[in-house]
Short mmCIF file of C-alpha atoms and ligand atoms in Angstrom, two decimals:
data_model
loop_
_atom_site.label_atom_id
_atom_site.label_comp_id
_atom_site.label_asym_id
_atom_site.label_seq_id
_atom_site.Cartn_x
_atom_site.Cartn_y
_atom_site.Cartn_z
CA MET A 242 -58.28 4.09 -8.42
CA ASN A 243 -59.55 4.35 -11.43
CA GLU A 244 -58.97 1.07 -13.88
CA LEU A 245 -56.71 1.96 -17.24
CA LYS A 246 -59.57 2.38 -19.89
CA LYS A 247 -57.61 1.54 -23.33
CA MET A 248 -58.09 2.29 -26.79
CA TYR A 249 -60.55 0.61 -29.15
CA ILE A 250 -59.03 -0.98 -32.49
CA HIS A 251 -60.47 -3.58 -34.35
CA GLY A 252 -63.43 -4.13 -32.63
CA GLU A 253 -61.52 -4.94 -29.39
CA TRP A 254 -60.54 -3.34 -26.40
CA THR A 255 -56.44 -2.59 -26.42
CA GLU A 256 -53.28 -1.32 -25.26
CA ALA A 257 -50.95 1.02 -26.53
CA THR A 258 -47.85 -1.36 -28.13
CA LYS A 259 -45.58 0.30 -25.88
CA SER A 260 -47.24 0.87 -22.71
CA ARG A 261 -47.53 3.99 -21.72
CA THR A 262 -50.22 6.01 -20.13
CA LEU A 263 -51.99 9.20 -19.11
CA GLU A 264 -53.52 10.24 -16.10
CA VAL A 265 -57.04 12.64 -17.19
CA THR A 266 -57.66 15.21 -13.92
CA ASN A 267 -60.36 17.86 -13.86
CA PRO A 268 -59.04 20.83 -13.82
CA ALA A 269 -61.84 22.59 -11.46
CA THR A 270 -60.00 20.37 -8.75
CA GLY A 271 -57.20 18.87 -9.59
CA GLU A 272 -58.27 15.29 -9.11
CA GLN A 273 -57.11 12.75 -11.00
CA VAL A 274 -60.77 11.60 -13.29
CA GLY A 275 -59.35 9.37 -15.20
CA ILE A 276 -56.20 7.15 -16.11
CA VAL A 277 -55.77 5.91 -19.60
CA SER A 278 -53.42 3.30 -22.14
CA PHE A 279 -50.96 6.50 -24.61
CA GLY A 280 -50.30 4.73 -27.69
CA ASP A 281 -48.08 6.27 -30.67
CA GLY A 282 -48.12 6.01 -34.47
CA ALA A 283 -47.35 2.01 -33.87
CA ASP A 284 -51.26 2.05 -32.77
CA ALA A 285 -52.79 3.89 -35.61
CA ALA A 286 -50.75 2.06 -37.84
CA ARG A 287 -52.97 -0.95 -36.83
CA ALA A 288 -56.12 1.46 -36.53
CA ILE A 289 -55.36 1.99 -39.80
CA GLN A 290 -54.93 -1.65 -41.08
CA ALA A 291 -58.04 -2.32 -39.55
CA ALA A 292 -60.20 0.89 -41.38
CA ASP A 293 -58.94 -0.69 -43.96
CA MET A 294 -59.80 -4.52 -43.61
CA ALA A 295 -63.19 -3.21 -42.98
CA PHE A 296 -63.77 -0.18 -45.90
CA SER A 297 -64.51 -3.06 -48.75
CA SER A 298 -67.39 -4.41 -46.66
CA TRP A 299 -68.76 -1.27 -45.46
CA SER A 300 -68.10 1.12 -47.88
CA LYS A 301 -71.04 -2.30 -50.47
CA MET A 302 -73.14 -2.10 -46.93
CA THR A 303 -76.25 -0.61 -48.29
CA ALA A 304 -76.74 2.53 -47.10
CA ALA A 305 -80.23 2.01 -45.62
CA LYS A 306 -77.63 -0.59 -43.36
CA ARG A 307 -75.54 1.49 -41.88
CA SER A 308 -78.22 4.25 -41.95
CA LYS A 309 -80.03 1.58 -38.79
CA PHE A 310 -76.09 1.29 -37.17
CA LEU A 311 -76.33 5.31 -36.92
CA TYR A 312 -78.96 5.63 -35.54
CA THR A 313 -79.30 3.22 -33.40
CA LEU A 314 -75.99 4.83 -32.21
CA SER A 315 -77.53 8.08 -32.28
CA GLU A 316 -80.62 6.18 -29.32
CA LEU A 317 -77.31 4.90 -27.50
CA VAL A 318 -75.82 8.68 -27.20
CA ARG A 319 -79.10 10.28 -25.81
CA ASN A 320 -79.83 7.81 -23.74
CA ASN A 321 -76.67 8.30 -22.25
CA LYS A 322 -76.55 11.90 -22.32
CA LYS A 323 -76.51 12.37 -18.36
CA GLU A 324 -73.40 9.24 -18.32
CA LEU A 325 -71.45 12.08 -20.94
CA ALA A 326 -71.88 15.26 -19.69
CA GLY A 327 -71.40 14.46 -16.27
CA ILE A 328 -67.53 12.96 -18.25
CA VAL A 329 -67.33 16.22 -20.09
CA SER A 330 -68.09 18.10 -17.19
CA ALA A 331 -65.83 16.18 -15.77
CA GLU A 332 -62.64 15.76 -17.89
CA MET A 333 -62.86 19.56 -19.15
CA GLY A 334 -64.69 21.76 -16.66
CA LYS A 335 -67.59 22.85 -18.46
CA PRO A 336 -70.87 23.05 -16.42
CA PHE A 337 -73.18 20.58 -16.76
CA GLY A 338 -75.82 22.02 -18.62
CA GLU A 339 -73.65 23.34 -21.55
CA ALA A 340 -72.48 18.95 -21.68
CA LEU A 341 -75.72 17.60 -21.72
CA GLY A 342 -76.47 20.14 -24.51
CA GLU A 343 -72.86 18.23 -25.88
CA VAL A 344 -74.53 15.05 -25.54
CA MET A 345 -77.31 16.11 -27.42
CA GLY A 346 -76.38 17.62 -30.25
CA ALA A 347 -74.06 14.18 -30.71
CA ALA A 348 -77.23 13.04 -30.22
CA ASP A 349 -78.97 15.28 -33.25
CA ASN A 350 -75.16 14.61 -35.56
CA PHE A 351 -75.44 11.07 -35.64
CA LEU A 352 -79.62 11.36 -35.97
CA TRP A 353 -78.73 13.44 -38.74
CA TYR A 354 -76.47 11.33 -40.81
CA ALA A 355 -78.73 7.87 -39.80
CA GLU A 356 -81.05 9.86 -42.32
CA GLU A 357 -78.63 11.56 -44.75
CA ALA A 358 -76.51 8.68 -45.36
CA LYS A 359 -79.47 7.41 -47.73
CA ARG A 360 -79.39 10.28 -50.13
CA VAL A 361 -76.21 10.77 -51.75
CA TYR A 362 -76.74 11.03 -55.51
CA GLY A 363 -74.98 10.47 -58.01
CA GLU A 364 -76.92 12.37 -61.53
CA THR A 365 -76.42 12.22 -65.11
CA ILE A 366 -75.89 14.80 -67.65
CA PRO A 367 -77.02 15.11 -71.78
CA SER A 368 -73.64 13.68 -73.78
CA THR A 369 -72.70 16.18 -76.62
CA PHE A 370 -73.33 12.11 -78.57
CA PRO A 371 -76.08 10.34 -79.83
CA ASN A 372 -74.50 7.28 -79.07
CA LYS A 373 -72.50 7.61 -75.17
CA ARG A 374 -74.14 8.27 -71.85
CA ILE A 375 -72.54 9.55 -68.75
CA MET A 376 -73.12 9.38 -65.70
CA VAL A 377 -71.33 10.67 -62.68
CA LEU A 378 -71.17 8.64 -58.80
CA LYS A 379 -70.77 9.48 -55.80
CA GLN A 380 -68.26 7.33 -53.79
CA PRO A 381 -66.61 7.17 -50.06
CA VAL A 382 -62.95 8.09 -50.47
CA GLY A 383 -61.80 4.94 -48.33
CA VAL A 384 -59.74 5.42 -44.97
CA VAL A 385 -60.37 9.12 -42.83
CA ALA A 386 -58.01 10.39 -40.00
CA ALA A 387 -59.93 12.60 -37.19
CA ILE A 388 -58.52 14.62 -35.16
CA THR A 389 -60.25 15.78 -32.08
CA PRO A 390 -60.48 18.97 -29.86
CA TRP A 391 -60.64 18.83 -25.73
CA ASN A 392 -63.11 22.01 -26.29
CA PHE A 393 -66.83 20.24 -27.44
CA PRO A 394 -65.15 16.78 -26.69
CA VAL A 395 -68.09 14.40 -27.74
CA ASN A 396 -69.39 16.91 -30.90
CA MET A 397 -66.76 17.00 -32.84
CA VAL A 398 -66.65 13.69 -32.20
CA ALA A 399 -69.45 13.49 -33.60
CA ARG A 400 -69.40 15.96 -36.37
CA LYS A 401 -66.64 14.11 -37.84
CA ILE A 402 -67.42 10.73 -37.65
CA ALA A 403 -71.53 10.17 -38.39
CA PRO A 404 -71.07 11.99 -41.64
CA ALA A 405 -67.47 9.88 -42.79
CA LEU A 406 -69.73 6.36 -41.09
CA ALA A 407 -72.97 8.14 -43.16
CA ALA A 408 -71.04 8.30 -46.65
CA GLY A 409 -69.40 4.61 -46.74
CA CYS A 410 -65.76 5.24 -45.56
CA THR A 411 -64.14 3.84 -42.04
CA VAL A 412 -62.61 6.18 -39.21
CA VAL A 413 -59.80 6.20 -36.42
CA LEU A 414 -60.45 8.70 -34.20
CA LYS A 415 -57.98 10.65 -32.38
CA PRO A 416 -59.09 13.07 -29.61
CA ALA A 417 -57.48 15.79 -27.83
CA GLU A 418 -55.02 14.06 -24.54
CA SER A 419 -56.68 15.76 -21.93
CA THR A 420 -59.95 14.17 -22.83
CA PRO A 421 -59.28 10.77 -23.98
CA LEU A 422 -62.53 9.95 -21.32
CA SER A 423 -65.86 10.78 -22.69
CA ALA A 424 -64.83 10.04 -27.01
CA ILE A 425 -63.98 5.87 -25.26
CA HIS A 426 -67.14 5.82 -23.09
CA LEU A 427 -69.31 6.64 -26.84
CA PHE A 428 -66.69 4.38 -29.02
CA GLU A 429 -68.58 1.97 -25.35
CA LEU A 430 -71.74 3.28 -27.75
CA ILE A 431 -70.40 2.55 -30.91
CA GLU A 432 -68.93 -1.33 -29.77
CA GLU A 433 -72.91 -2.08 -28.26
CA ALA A 434 -74.25 -0.54 -31.85
CA GLY A 435 -72.81 -3.32 -33.92
CA PHE A 436 -70.70 -1.30 -36.16
CA PRO A 437 -69.07 -4.79 -38.33
CA ALA A 438 -64.88 -4.44 -36.33
CA GLY A 439 -62.81 -1.66 -37.89
CA VAL A 440 -65.87 0.73 -39.33
CA ALA A 441 -64.35 3.29 -36.60
CA ASN A 442 -61.86 2.72 -34.43
CA LEU A 443 -60.20 4.33 -31.74
CA VAL A 444 -56.23 6.04 -31.36
CA ILE A 445 -55.15 7.48 -27.96
CA GLY A 446 -51.56 9.21 -27.05
CA ASP A 447 -49.02 11.65 -28.43
CA PRO A 448 -50.20 13.67 -30.78
CA GLU A 449 -47.29 13.62 -32.88
CA SER A 450 -46.68 10.73 -33.62
CA ILE A 451 -49.91 9.82 -34.64
CA GLY A 452 -49.94 12.93 -37.14
CA GLN A 453 -47.56 11.09 -38.75
CA GLU A 454 -48.94 8.14 -39.40
CA PHE A 455 -51.95 9.34 -40.80
CA LEU A 456 -50.17 11.61 -42.99
CA GLN A 457 -47.34 9.26 -44.28
CA ASN A 458 -50.07 6.25 -44.21
CA ARG A 459 -51.20 5.99 -47.62
CA ARG A 460 -54.11 4.33 -46.85
CA VAL A 461 -55.63 6.88 -44.73
CA ARG A 462 -57.17 9.04 -47.82
CA LYS A 463 -59.24 12.05 -46.35
CA ILE A 464 -57.27 13.83 -43.01
CA GLY A 465 -60.90 15.86 -40.62
CA PHE A 466 -59.15 18.34 -38.17
CA THR A 467 -60.14 20.38 -35.53
CA GLY A 468 -57.83 22.44 -33.89
CA SER A 469 -55.68 25.30 -33.75
CA THR A 470 -54.32 27.12 -37.00
CA ARG A 471 -49.92 26.22 -36.35
CA VAL A 472 -51.55 21.37 -36.14
CA GLY A 473 -53.93 22.84 -39.51
CA LYS A 474 -51.19 23.97 -41.61
CA LEU A 475 -48.70 21.31 -40.06
CA LEU A 476 -51.22 18.95 -40.76
CA MET A 477 -51.73 20.18 -45.00
CA GLU A 478 -48.31 20.63 -45.07
CA GLY A 479 -47.83 16.48 -44.69
CA ALA A 480 -50.97 15.57 -46.46
CA ALA A 481 -49.46 17.31 -49.25
CA GLN A 482 -47.33 14.48 -49.92
CA SER A 483 -50.04 11.57 -50.83
CA VAL A 484 -52.31 14.77 -51.88
CA LYS A 485 -54.69 13.52 -49.27
CA ARG A 486 -57.87 15.21 -49.03
CA ILE A 487 -58.49 17.38 -45.55
CA SER A 488 -60.62 19.71 -44.06
CA LEU A 489 -59.58 22.03 -41.21
CA GLU A 490 -61.07 23.52 -38.69
CA LEU A 491 -58.97 26.04 -37.27
CA GLY A 492 -59.01 29.08 -34.72
CA GLY A 493 -61.80 32.58 -35.06
CA HIS A 494 -61.21 36.01 -33.54
CA ALA A 495 -64.61 36.83 -33.90
CA PRO A 496 -65.84 40.48 -34.63
CA PHE A 497 -69.01 41.12 -32.23
CA ILE A 498 -70.79 44.61 -33.33
CA ILE A 499 -73.54 46.40 -32.55
CA PHE A 500 -74.80 48.60 -34.16
CA GLU A 501 -76.52 52.35 -32.35
CA ASP A 502 -80.31 50.45 -32.88
CA ALA A 503 -79.28 47.85 -31.78
CA ASP A 504 -81.61 45.91 -28.83
CA LEU A 505 -79.98 46.80 -26.16
CA ASP A 506 -80.86 43.61 -23.94
CA GLU A 507 -81.08 40.89 -27.17
CA ALA A 508 -77.13 42.51 -28.23
CA VAL A 509 -76.07 41.19 -24.03
CA GLN A 510 -77.58 37.94 -24.17
CA GLY A 511 -76.24 37.36 -27.42
CA LEU A 512 -72.78 38.65 -25.99
CA PHE A 513 -73.04 36.27 -22.83
CA ASP A 514 -73.32 33.29 -24.95
CA SER A 515 -71.02 33.45 -27.41
CA LYS A 516 -67.81 34.91 -25.16
CA PHE A 517 -69.12 32.65 -22.14
CA ARG A 518 -70.50 29.33 -22.80
CA ASN A 519 -67.44 27.13 -22.43
CA SER A 520 -65.42 29.63 -20.29
CA GLY A 521 -64.76 31.49 -23.67
CA GLN A 522 -62.99 27.81 -24.98
CA MET A 523 -65.00 27.74 -28.58
CA CYS A 524 -63.23 29.10 -32.43
CA ILE A 525 -66.74 30.95 -32.63
CA CYS A 526 -65.68 32.63 -29.78
CA THR A 527 -66.30 36.59 -30.33
CA ASN A 528 -62.69 38.26 -30.00
CA ARG A 529 -63.44 41.84 -30.56
CA LEU A 530 -66.22 43.62 -29.81
CA TYR A 531 -66.83 47.15 -31.49
CA ILE A 532 -69.46 49.03 -30.63
CA HIS A 533 -70.70 52.31 -31.76
CA GLU A 534 -70.05 55.32 -29.97
CA GLN A 535 -73.99 56.26 -30.05
CA VAL A 536 -73.78 53.46 -27.41
CA ALA A 537 -71.20 52.72 -26.50
CA GLU A 538 -71.47 53.83 -22.33
CA ALA A 539 -75.34 52.25 -22.35
CA PHE A 540 -74.27 48.58 -23.64
CA THR A 541 -70.64 48.24 -21.41
CA ALA A 542 -72.98 49.25 -17.97
CA LYS A 543 -75.80 46.32 -18.77
CA LEU A 544 -72.89 43.92 -19.75
CA VAL A 545 -70.74 44.72 -16.68
CA GLU A 546 -73.95 44.27 -14.28
CA ARG A 547 -74.70 40.42 -16.14
CA VAL A 548 -71.21 39.92 -15.64
CA HIS A 549 -71.43 40.77 -12.31
CA GLN A 550 -74.18 38.24 -11.31
CA VAL A 551 -72.56 35.63 -13.13
CA LYS A 552 -71.53 31.94 -10.95
CA VAL A 553 -68.00 30.67 -11.65
CA GLY A 554 -67.23 27.05 -10.10
CA ASP A 555 -66.81 23.54 -11.04
CA GLY A 556 -68.69 22.93 -14.55
CA ARG A 557 -70.92 19.75 -12.38
CA GLU A 558 -72.24 22.16 -9.66
CA ARG A 559 -75.55 22.74 -10.08
CA GLY A 560 -76.32 27.18 -11.03
CA VAL A 561 -72.54 27.29 -12.42
CA GLU A 562 -72.25 28.97 -15.89
CA VAL A 563 -69.06 29.66 -16.00
CA GLY A 564 -66.27 26.79 -15.30
CA PRO A 565 -62.66 26.67 -15.04
CA LEU A 566 -59.57 27.22 -17.84
CA VAL A 567 -59.05 23.71 -19.90
CA ASN A 568 -55.15 24.15 -18.66
CA GLU A 569 -52.84 26.31 -16.96
CA ALA A 570 -51.59 26.97 -20.14
CA ALA A 571 -54.70 27.96 -20.60
CA LEU A 572 -54.67 30.65 -17.83
CA THR A 573 -51.70 31.53 -18.32
CA LYS A 574 -52.44 32.83 -21.41
CA VAL A 575 -55.81 34.17 -20.81
CA LEU A 576 -53.95 36.47 -17.84
CA GLY A 577 -51.10 37.32 -20.23
CA HIS A 578 -53.71 39.04 -22.01
CA ILE A 579 -55.35 40.85 -20.19
CA GLU A 580 -51.44 41.86 -18.51
CA ASP A 581 -50.64 43.12 -21.86
CA ALA A 582 -53.47 44.72 -22.22
CA LYS A 583 -53.97 47.21 -19.01
CA ALA A 584 -50.28 47.40 -19.56
CA LYS A 585 -51.21 49.33 -22.60
CA GLY A 586 -54.09 51.75 -22.26
CA ALA A 587 -57.05 49.28 -21.07
CA LYS A 588 -59.41 49.75 -18.28
CA VAL A 589 -60.44 46.15 -16.63
CA ALA A 590 -64.63 47.02 -16.29
CA VAL A 591 -64.99 44.02 -13.97
CA GLY A 592 -62.69 40.08 -13.14
CA GLY A 593 -59.55 40.83 -14.22
CA ASN A 594 -57.38 38.78 -12.79
CA ARG A 595 -57.52 34.54 -11.68
CA LEU A 596 -59.95 33.75 -8.69
CA THR A 597 -57.76 32.18 -6.14
CA GLU A 598 -59.95 32.11 -2.66
CA SER A 599 -61.45 28.89 -1.54
CA GLU A 600 -63.39 26.68 -3.21
CA TYR A 601 -61.12 28.11 -6.48
CA ALA A 602 -57.80 27.54 -4.89
CA LYS A 603 -57.27 24.23 -7.29
CA GLY A 604 -58.62 25.41 -10.24
CA PHE A 605 -57.63 26.91 -13.40
CA PHE A 606 -60.30 29.83 -12.86
CA CYS A 607 -60.47 33.35 -14.41
CA ALA A 608 -62.85 35.60 -13.33
CA PRO A 609 -65.07 36.87 -16.03
CA THR A 610 -63.56 39.80 -17.11
CA VAL A 611 -64.84 43.16 -19.31
CA LEU A 612 -61.95 45.62 -20.48
CA THR A 613 -62.80 48.97 -22.60
CA ASN A 614 -60.08 50.70 -24.00
CA VAL A 615 -59.05 48.34 -26.03
CA THR A 616 -56.34 48.70 -28.86
CA THR A 617 -55.16 47.09 -32.44
CA GLU A 618 -51.86 46.64 -30.65
CA MET A 619 -53.04 45.12 -27.55
CA LYS A 620 -51.96 41.04 -27.98
CA ILE A 621 -56.00 40.11 -26.93
CA TRP A 622 -57.30 42.08 -30.61
CA GLN A 623 -54.32 39.73 -32.50
CA GLU A 624 -54.74 36.74 -31.12
CA GLU A 625 -57.54 34.49 -30.15
CA THR A 626 -57.71 34.26 -26.86
CA PHE A 627 -59.75 31.51 -25.23
CA GLY A 628 -60.96 32.83 -22.67
CA PRO A 629 -63.61 34.53 -20.31
CA VAL A 630 -63.03 37.94 -21.25
CA VAL A 631 -64.85 40.21 -23.66
CA PRO A 632 -62.52 43.42 -25.32
CA ILE A 633 -64.31 46.31 -26.19
CA THR A 634 -63.99 49.47 -28.91
CA THR A 635 -65.90 51.77 -30.34
CA PHE A 636 -66.58 52.99 -33.72
CA THR A 637 -68.16 55.69 -35.69
CA SER A 638 -69.64 54.25 -39.23
CA GLU A 639 -70.98 50.62 -41.45
CA ASP A 640 -68.30 50.72 -43.57
CA GLU A 641 -64.68 51.48 -41.11
CA VAL A 642 -66.24 48.62 -38.63
CA ILE A 643 -66.39 46.25 -41.78
CA SER A 644 -63.28 47.21 -42.64
CA LEU A 645 -61.50 47.24 -39.35
CA ALA A 646 -63.77 43.59 -38.64
CA ASN A 647 -62.51 42.24 -41.89
CA ASN A 648 -58.83 43.03 -40.31
CA SER A 649 -58.02 39.73 -39.82
CA GLN A 650 -56.29 36.38 -40.61
CA TYR A 651 -58.66 34.77 -39.51
CA GLY A 652 -62.88 34.79 -40.86
CA LEU A 653 -64.57 31.83 -39.15
CA ALA A 654 -67.55 33.42 -37.63
CA ALA A 655 -68.73 37.09 -36.87
CA TYR A 656 -71.54 38.54 -35.38
CA VAL A 657 -73.76 42.16 -36.25
CA TYR A 658 -76.56 43.03 -33.89
CA THR A 659 -78.88 46.27 -35.55
CA GLN A 660 -82.50 46.87 -36.12
CA ASN A 661 -81.90 48.18 -39.77
CA ASN A 662 -83.79 44.94 -42.55
CA GLY A 663 -81.11 46.37 -45.18
CA ARG A 664 -77.72 46.79 -42.99
CA CYS A 665 -77.92 43.03 -42.01
CA PHE A 666 -78.21 42.32 -45.40
CA ARG A 667 -75.02 44.60 -46.24
CA MET A 668 -73.42 42.93 -43.12
CA ALA A 669 -73.57 39.73 -43.77
CA GLU A 670 -72.13 39.86 -48.06
CA SER A 671 -69.74 42.48 -46.44
CA LEU A 672 -67.53 40.50 -43.37
CA GLU A 673 -65.35 38.05 -44.64
CA TYR A 674 -66.40 35.26 -42.04
CA GLY A 675 -67.51 31.59 -43.17
CA ILE A 676 -69.89 32.27 -40.51
CA VAL A 677 -72.39 34.97 -39.68
CA GLY A 678 -74.97 35.49 -36.41
CA ILE A 679 -77.27 38.39 -37.56
CA ASN A 680 -79.41 39.18 -33.81
CA ASP A 681 -77.49 35.05 -32.98
CA GLY A 682 -74.99 35.28 -30.87
CA SER A 683 -75.25 31.15 -31.17
CA PRO A 684 -75.43 30.45 -34.64
CA THR A 685 -74.78 27.02 -34.41
CA GLN A 686 -77.00 24.11 -35.89
CA THR A 687 -76.73 19.96 -37.38
CA GLN A 688 -78.25 21.17 -40.74
CA ALA A 689 -76.67 24.70 -41.05
CA PRO A 690 -72.94 24.65 -42.82
CA PHE A 691 -70.25 25.72 -39.81
CA GLY A 692 -66.47 26.44 -41.43
CA GLY A 693 -63.86 29.28 -42.10
CA VAL A 694 -62.16 31.07 -44.56
CA LYS A 695 -59.11 32.39 -44.99
CA GLU A 696 -56.81 30.90 -41.99
CA SER A 697 -59.88 29.76 -40.15
CA GLY A 698 -60.33 27.13 -41.42
CA ILE A 699 -61.11 24.68 -45.95
CA GLY A 700 -64.14 22.86 -46.05
CA ARG A 701 -67.55 23.00 -44.07
CA GLU A 702 -68.54 20.54 -41.19
CA GLY A 703 -72.87 20.35 -40.47
CA GLY A 704 -75.84 19.14 -42.90
CA HIS A 705 -75.47 17.94 -46.45
CA TYR A 706 -72.44 20.21 -47.02
CA ALA A 707 -70.54 17.45 -44.61
CA MET A 708 -70.86 14.45 -47.19
CA GLU A 709 -68.77 16.02 -49.93
CA GLU A 710 -66.15 16.16 -47.62
CA PHE A 711 -65.91 12.26 -47.87
CA LEU A 712 -67.04 11.52 -51.18
CA GLU A 713 -65.16 11.32 -54.93
CA THR A 714 -66.86 12.70 -57.92
CA LYS A 715 -66.57 9.81 -60.32
CA PHE A 716 -67.02 9.58 -63.68
CA VAL A 717 -68.47 7.01 -65.67
CA SER A 718 -68.74 7.05 -69.82
CA PHE A 719 -70.79 4.45 -71.02
CA GLY A 720 -70.45 3.98 -75.03
CA ILE A 721 -73.31 2.33 -76.54
P1 ADP B 206 -55.31 23.10 -28.70
O1 ADP B 206 -54.63 24.65 -28.29
O2 ADP B 206 -56.45 23.86 -28.83
O3 ADP B 206 -55.15 22.44 -27.63
P2 ADP B 206 -54.19 21.92 -30.65
O4 ADP B 206 -54.22 22.38 -32.50
O5 ADP B 206 -53.09 21.86 -30.35
O6 ADP B 206 -54.88 22.92 -30.10
O7 ADP B 206 -54.73 20.63 -31.01
C1 ADP B 206 -56.13 19.88 -30.74
C2 ADP B 206 -55.76 18.66 -31.90
O8 ADP B 206 -54.52 18.71 -32.75
C3 ADP B 206 -55.19 17.51 -30.76
O9 ADP B 206 -56.20 15.98 -30.55
C4 ADP B 206 -54.14 17.28 -31.13
O10 ADP B 206 -53.63 16.32 -29.73
C5 ADP B 206 -53.79 17.54 -31.89
N1 ADP B 206 -52.35 17.61 -32.44
C6 ADP B 206 -51.71 18.71 -31.28
N2 ADP B 206 -50.76 18.44 -32.69
C7 ADP B 206 -50.20 17.94 -33.35
C8 ADP B 206 -49.74 17.25 -34.15
N3 ADP B 206 -48.83 18.10 -34.34
N4 ADP B 206 -50.00 16.54 -35.26
C9 ADP B 206 -51.19 16.07 -35.30
N5 ADP B 206 -51.96 16.11 -34.64
C10 ADP B 206 -51.71 17.08 -32.99
#
């Protein structure tokens, strides 16, 4: 029996006010991997109060001192990488190697923002009047509430709380219900790093009730969210009541475009990274593959050959490239997209079914799938699939594919494979997406801005861009 894990409020491990608990299970095996205290809005209110009390001293602390805490945390995450990655694999099924990469990404984020904390520069501006001086100050926005999803349960937390803490904000984090264990371990490291009580708080529990407290509590000055467009819209609407600042990193429906002059082997690898990593459960995942008709057959053959070699299994096993989907609802949705496409005329080139034999019997496994003859009226062409399925269609000209690719309410990531320099620039400039990978299927890096346009979100994470999200600009006018 696993011991009960708790929330972290005002520097103490604490149970939910209403004593409810939640079981965490491994989606590859169905086994219980932990049990956590499951709170609600009342616990969120306690955490916000703690963060509010800590704000005054944390925001006034020198940046150099704040930086040291973040630096220590970065080292602790690095030193605990195997343990953290093991928890990630166990609670959401990610292959262990990928989970290690994610944890190292989180360590990099804490390190990056340990440095960035020291570079919050203000400005002086020449005045129109000889007897006035203009000074611009950058100051932390206040208490930040962060809500994170299950698909990158460590790094999504790091990407939100590291810049917030660096800027001098205090935080309350609510991780996803299916992945609280890695967040708890991260907070154990936060405790070990010695952050003052109340600077970083963790609440786990009912999303609606906690979300409402985040929205209604006037002490929360900023909400940072990664998740579905549906919930993002709810939060944006709710934040309007007290005009809270908000950053949203929402859904995507990435086009992946392969021109006739592309290096097809590189394109197969790029597509593989952008589609099968994390079992296709990433907001920057390819969801529409456009291949120039001249190379469609050759590319599809290479891709199908590669997909046949994929090892599917429990993320904790050596050599596994694709793990299970996070839960039954996720699997049902992905299989629904495949069935809908088949019913409307798509052809299955490989995969297309749930895996149920022996080792797969208790998990939520979908066979890596390639569909051809996909058309715009199919669900898979409109909705985010979040699974290991590649839908393929063809195109004939650059103008045509730009217009097809941009015909989406989403605008997070897009990918282009071509050897033509001029076309690289034209595509980068024409695609209405926040991130464009040119001959690159995995464009994320700590220092680069990450975020979407249209219904994919507002604001940017990553690099110095994220700092702005947690800073207010104050104009001070001196009469002299
Ligand atoms: P997904 O479909 O990927 O799980 P969600 O948007 O449902 O995406 O979940 C992302 C995060 O948002 C999770 O932490 C979840 O608990 C939280 N969440 C879900 N519904 C709400 C809500 N009504 N208010 C606040 N947070 C929510």
